[in-house]
Short mmCIF file of C-alpha atoms in Angstrom, two decimals:
data_model
loop_
_atom_site.label_atom_id
_atom_site.label_comp_id
_atom_site.label_asym_id
_atom_site.label_seq_id
_atom_site.Cartn_x
_atom_site.Cartn_y
_atom_site.Cartn_z
CA MET A 126 90.89 151.00 59.48
CA ILE A 127 94.03 148.91 59.01
CA SER A 128 95.78 148.08 62.27
CA ILE A 129 99.23 146.67 63.04
CA ASP A 130 101.14 145.73 66.17
CA LEU A 131 104.73 146.90 66.61
CA ASN A 132 106.98 144.50 68.51
CA ALA A 133 110.64 144.72 69.48
CA ASP A 134 113.14 142.44 71.18
CA LEU A 135 113.89 143.89 74.61
CA GLY A 136 115.77 143.01 77.77
CA GLU A 137 118.69 141.81 75.67
CA GLY A 138 121.48 142.33 78.11
CA PHE A 139 123.12 140.37 80.90
CA GLY A 140 124.51 141.66 84.19
CA ARG A 141 126.27 144.96 83.50
CA TRP A 142 125.80 144.74 79.70
CA ARG A 143 122.75 146.17 77.93
CA LEU A 144 122.13 145.94 74.19
CA THR A 145 118.70 147.53 74.00
CA ASP A 146 117.32 150.91 75.11
CA ASP A 147 114.33 149.31 76.78
CA GLU A 148 112.80 152.38 78.39
CA ARG A 149 112.75 154.49 75.23
CA LEU A 150 111.62 151.65 72.95
CA LEU A 151 108.75 150.90 75.32
CA SER A 152 107.43 154.39 74.60
CA VAL A 153 107.03 153.42 70.92
CA VAL A 154 106.20 149.72 70.54
CA THR A 155 102.97 147.99 71.55
CA SER A 156 104.44 144.55 72.29
CA ALA A 157 107.75 143.65 73.96
CA ASN A 158 109.53 140.37 73.24
CA VAL A 159 111.42 139.97 76.51
CA ALA A 160 114.54 137.81 76.61
CA CYS A 161 114.03 135.08 79.21
CA GLY A 162 117.61 134.32 80.18
CA PHE A 163 118.63 131.71 77.60
CA HIS A 164 120.02 133.95 74.84
CA ALA A 165 120.10 137.16 76.88
CA GLY A 166 118.46 138.68 79.93
CA ASP A 167 118.67 137.90 83.61
CA ALA A 168 116.28 138.05 86.56
CA ALA A 169 116.85 141.73 87.34
CA THR A 170 116.54 142.74 83.69
CA MET A 171 113.36 140.72 83.20
CA ARG A 172 111.80 142.29 86.26
CA ARG A 173 112.74 145.83 85.20
CA VAL A 174 111.43 145.42 81.64
CA CYS A 175 108.16 143.90 82.88
CA GLU A 176 107.64 146.82 85.24
CA LEU A 177 108.33 149.37 82.51
CA ALA A 178 106.08 147.56 80.03
CA ALA A 179 103.22 147.30 82.52
CA GLU A 180 103.47 151.02 83.32
CA ARG A 181 103.10 151.87 79.63
CA GLY A 182 100.43 149.32 78.77
CA VAL A 183 102.80 147.42 76.47
CA ARG A 184 102.06 143.70 76.11
CA ILE A 185 104.71 141.37 77.49
CA GLY A 186 105.83 138.46 75.33
CA ALA A 187 108.20 135.63 76.25
CA GLN A 188 111.02 135.45 73.73
CA VAL A 189 112.18 131.86 74.14
CA SER A 190 115.47 130.58 72.79
CA TYR A 191 117.96 127.79 72.67
CA ARG A 192 120.26 127.83 75.72
CA ASP A 193 123.03 129.89 74.09
CA LEU A 194 124.16 132.99 75.98
CA ALA A 195 127.57 133.04 74.31
CA GLY A 196 126.09 132.95 70.82
CA PHE A 197 123.13 135.23 71.57
CA GLY A 198 120.81 132.39 70.58
CA ARG A 199 121.82 132.65 66.94
CA ARG A 200 123.83 129.43 66.67
CA ALA A 201 122.24 126.26 65.31
CA MET A 202 121.71 123.65 68.02
CA ASP A 203 120.20 120.17 68.21
CA VAL A 204 118.10 119.85 71.36
CA PRO A 205 116.00 116.74 72.08
CA PRO A 206 112.28 117.60 71.75
CA ALA A 207 111.37 116.75 75.36
CA GLU A 208 114.24 118.87 76.65
CA LEU A 209 113.35 121.79 74.37
CA ALA A 210 109.68 121.67 75.43
CA ALA A 211 110.69 121.79 79.09
CA GLU A 212 113.09 124.68 78.47
CA VAL A 213 110.44 126.67 76.59
CA ALA A 214 107.99 126.20 79.47
CA TYR A 215 110.72 127.11 81.95
CA GLN A 216 111.44 130.42 80.19
CA ILE A 217 107.77 131.35 79.97
CA GLY A 218 107.28 130.53 83.64
CA ALA A 219 110.24 132.63 84.71
CA LEU A 220 108.97 135.68 82.84
CA GLU A 221 105.41 135.15 84.12
CA VAL A 222 106.61 135.61 87.71
CA PHE A 223 107.92 139.09 86.93
CA ALA A 224 104.98 139.99 84.69
CA ARG A 225 102.52 139.14 87.45
CA ALA A 226 104.55 141.04 90.03
CA ALA A 227 104.24 144.09 87.75
CA GLY A 228 100.46 143.67 87.54
CA ALA A 229 100.47 142.16 84.05
CA ARG A 230 100.72 138.71 82.42
CA VAL A 231 102.76 137.09 79.70
CA ALA A 232 100.55 137.75 76.67
CA TYR A 233 102.25 135.69 73.93
CA VAL A 234 105.31 133.64 73.01
CA LYS A 235 107.85 134.22 70.24
CA PRO A 236 110.98 132.15 69.51
CA HIS A 237 114.28 133.95 69.03
CA GLY A 238 117.15 133.68 66.59
CA ALA A 239 118.21 130.19 65.54
CA LEU A 240 115.14 128.65 67.14
CA TYR A 241 112.86 131.04 65.25
CA ASN A 242 114.43 130.09 61.94
CA ARG A 243 114.56 126.38 62.76
CA VAL A 244 110.84 126.07 63.50
CA VAL A 245 109.95 127.59 60.13
CA HIS A 246 110.76 124.23 58.53
CA ASP A 247 111.53 121.69 61.28
CA GLU A 248 108.34 119.95 62.40
CA GLU A 249 109.94 118.17 65.35
CA GLN A 250 111.43 121.32 66.85
CA ALA A 251 108.25 123.26 66.10
CA GLY A 252 106.23 120.60 67.89
CA ALA A 253 108.54 120.82 70.89
CA VAL A 254 108.05 124.59 71.13
CA VAL A 255 104.27 124.10 70.92
CA ASP A 256 104.44 121.43 73.64
CA GLY A 257 106.36 123.86 75.83
CA VAL A 258 103.79 126.60 75.35
CA LEU A 259 100.96 124.17 76.13
CA LEU A 260 102.78 123.09 79.28
CA ALA A 261 103.09 126.70 80.45
CA ASP A 262 99.70 128.09 79.37
CA ALA A 263 97.43 126.59 76.71
CA SER A 264 95.83 129.98 76.00
CA LEU A 265 98.97 131.85 74.93
CA PRO A 266 99.18 133.13 71.34
CA VAL A 267 102.27 132.15 69.34
CA LEU A 268 103.96 134.80 67.19
CA GLY A 269 105.87 133.62 64.13
CA LEU A 270 106.54 133.65 60.42
CA PRO A 271 103.57 133.17 58.05
CA GLY A 272 103.49 129.64 56.64
CA SER A 273 105.87 128.26 59.26
CA ARG A 274 105.61 124.77 60.75
CA LEU A 275 105.45 126.50 64.13
CA LEU A 276 102.22 128.35 63.41
CA GLU A 277 100.78 125.33 61.63
CA GLN A 278 101.34 123.07 64.63
CA ALA A 279 100.30 125.73 67.13
CA GLY A 280 97.00 126.15 65.30
CA LYS A 281 96.40 122.41 65.24
CA ALA A 282 97.03 122.32 69.00
CA GLY A 283 94.41 125.02 69.58
CA LEU A 284 96.80 127.85 70.34
CA PRO A 285 96.03 131.29 68.88
CA VAL A 286 98.50 132.12 66.08
CA VAL A 287 99.74 135.56 65.05
CA THR A 288 101.77 136.25 61.92
CA GLU A 289 104.60 138.76 61.87
CA ALA A 290 106.78 140.52 59.35
CA PHE A 291 110.20 142.17 59.50
CA ALA A 292 110.77 145.61 58.06
CA ASP A 293 114.52 145.48 58.70
CA ARG A 294 115.27 141.97 57.43
CA ALA A 295 115.66 140.79 53.83
CA TYR A 296 113.29 138.12 52.50
CA THR A 297 113.84 135.27 50.10
CA ASP A 298 111.40 134.76 47.22
CA ALA A 299 109.83 131.98 49.33
CA GLY A 300 108.90 134.44 52.08
CA THR A 301 111.54 133.28 54.57
CA LEU A 302 114.27 135.44 56.09
CA VAL A 303 117.64 135.67 54.38
CA PRO A 304 120.24 134.12 56.76
CA ARG A 305 122.25 136.70 58.68
CA THR A 306 125.45 135.14 57.34
CA LEU A 307 124.65 136.51 53.87
CA GLU A 308 125.33 140.07 52.75
CA GLY A 309 122.25 142.30 52.80
CA ALA A 310 120.34 140.12 55.26
CA VAL A 311 119.73 143.14 57.51
CA VAL A 312 118.19 146.27 55.98
CA THR A 313 119.98 149.25 57.49
CA ASP A 314 118.80 152.27 55.50
CA PRO A 315 116.21 154.05 57.69
CA ASP A 316 114.14 155.38 54.78
CA THR A 317 113.92 151.92 53.28
CA VAL A 318 112.85 150.38 56.59
CA VAL A 319 110.14 153.01 57.03
CA GLU A 320 108.73 152.47 53.53
CA ARG A 321 108.89 148.68 53.89
CA SER A 322 106.95 149.00 57.13
CA LEU A 323 104.19 150.94 55.43
CA GLY A 324 104.01 148.48 52.54
CA LEU A 325 103.80 145.49 54.87
CA ALA A 326 101.08 147.12 56.96
CA ARG A 327 98.92 148.45 54.12
CA SER A 328 99.33 145.95 51.30
CA GLY A 329 100.94 142.94 52.93
CA GLU A 330 103.76 143.03 50.40
CA VAL A 331 107.53 143.49 50.43
CA VAL A 332 110.32 143.38 47.88
CA SER A 333 112.49 140.27 48.31
CA HIS A 334 116.29 140.11 48.23
CA SER A 335 116.15 139.31 44.49
CA GLY A 336 113.86 142.27 43.73
CA THR A 337 110.64 140.27 43.49
CA ARG A 338 107.49 141.61 45.13
CA ILE A 339 106.13 138.93 47.48
CA GLU A 340 103.13 138.64 49.78
CA VAL A 341 103.74 138.71 53.54
CA ARG A 342 100.49 139.06 55.46
CA ALA A 343 101.16 139.91 59.08
CA ARG A 344 99.36 141.21 62.17
CA SER A 345 102.58 142.30 63.89
CA LEU A 346 105.66 144.12 62.63
CA CYS A 347 109.04 143.46 64.27
CA LEU A 348 111.75 146.07 64.69
CA HIS A 349 115.00 144.80 66.19
CA GLY A 350 116.01 146.65 69.32
CA ASP A 351 119.72 145.86 69.07
CA THR A 352 120.39 147.70 65.82
CA PRO A 353 122.07 151.15 65.85
CA GLY A 354 119.53 153.98 66.06
CA ALA A 355 116.73 151.55 66.93
CA VAL A 356 114.70 154.01 69.00
CA GLU A 357 114.62 156.81 66.43
CA LEU A 358 113.90 154.32 63.67
CA ALA A 359 110.99 152.83 65.62
CA ARG A 360 109.60 156.33 66.19
CA ARG A 361 109.83 157.13 62.48
CA VAL A 362 108.09 153.88 61.57
CA ARG A 363 105.23 154.51 63.99
CA GLN A 364 104.81 158.14 62.90
CA ARG A 365 104.74 157.13 59.23
CA LEU A 366 102.18 154.40 59.85
CA GLU A 367 99.87 156.63 61.86
CA ALA A 368 100.22 159.52 59.41
CA SER A 369 99.11 157.10 56.66
CA GLY A 370 95.97 156.07 58.53
CA VAL A 371 97.28 152.83 60.03
CA ARG A 372 96.22 152.24 63.63
CA VAL A 373 99.11 150.95 65.77
CA GLU A 374 97.82 148.66 68.50
CA ALA A 375 98.73 145.44 70.29
CA PHE A 376 97.35 142.17 68.94
CA ALA A 377 97.06 140.55 72.38
#
C-alpha cells in the first residue's frame, strides 16, 4: 500500500497573536513542524503545541528559521555559517525541552521560509544547517525538497533524509517552488489542492506553473497551516487520500 505523511507548520504565533489553528490541525496531520521562536512561536506556544501533539501521537518537528520575527522568516538574509549552525542547534534544543516535558522527542528538522528556499541551491548555507542538526542530534532526519543541496549534504553527513512535496504551492519546471512574490505561487482552490495531493502521493507527479507535468517523489506532503480554511482543507486532503487507498502515517 502507498503511504504518505501529512505535515503542517504549527505554533506560528507570538504572544497574543495566533496564525494557526493548532489544536484542530493536530487532529488531521501526522507530523507538526513547530516554529521555534525565530520566525514565529514563543516558549508558551511551543510548550502547548508539543503537549497537544504528544497527546495525539503526532510527530514533533523543529521548524528552524533565520532570525526574522518581523518578516515571518520569509526575507532573504546572509548569516555567517558558524552563526547559522549555532542558531539551528539552539532552536532544536529549545523545542526538545518542551517535547521531552510532554513525553515525546523532536523527531525531525525542517527549515522554514527563506532558509528553506536558500538551502535548495546554496551549499554553504545548507552545510551550516546540517552542522546545526549534527550539533543538536546526529540521528535526526532532515525534511526538505527533493534534489536540494540540503538533503544532499545531510545524506553525506549520515543524517536520514526525507523528501517532501507541496500540494498548495506552484512548482517551476525544474521542480523548485515558485517564489511567493510571483502571481500564482500559492494554489488556493481547494479542489485543485486535493487533486494535487492525490497525484503527488500516488504517482509522484504534479503539474508545474507552466503546465508541464513533472516528477516530485516525496515521502511527506506539506499543507500550510496559515492559509484561510487550512483545517477543512487538510481534512479533505486526508479523506481523499484514504478513500483512494493511500495510508496516511508519519515518516518518523
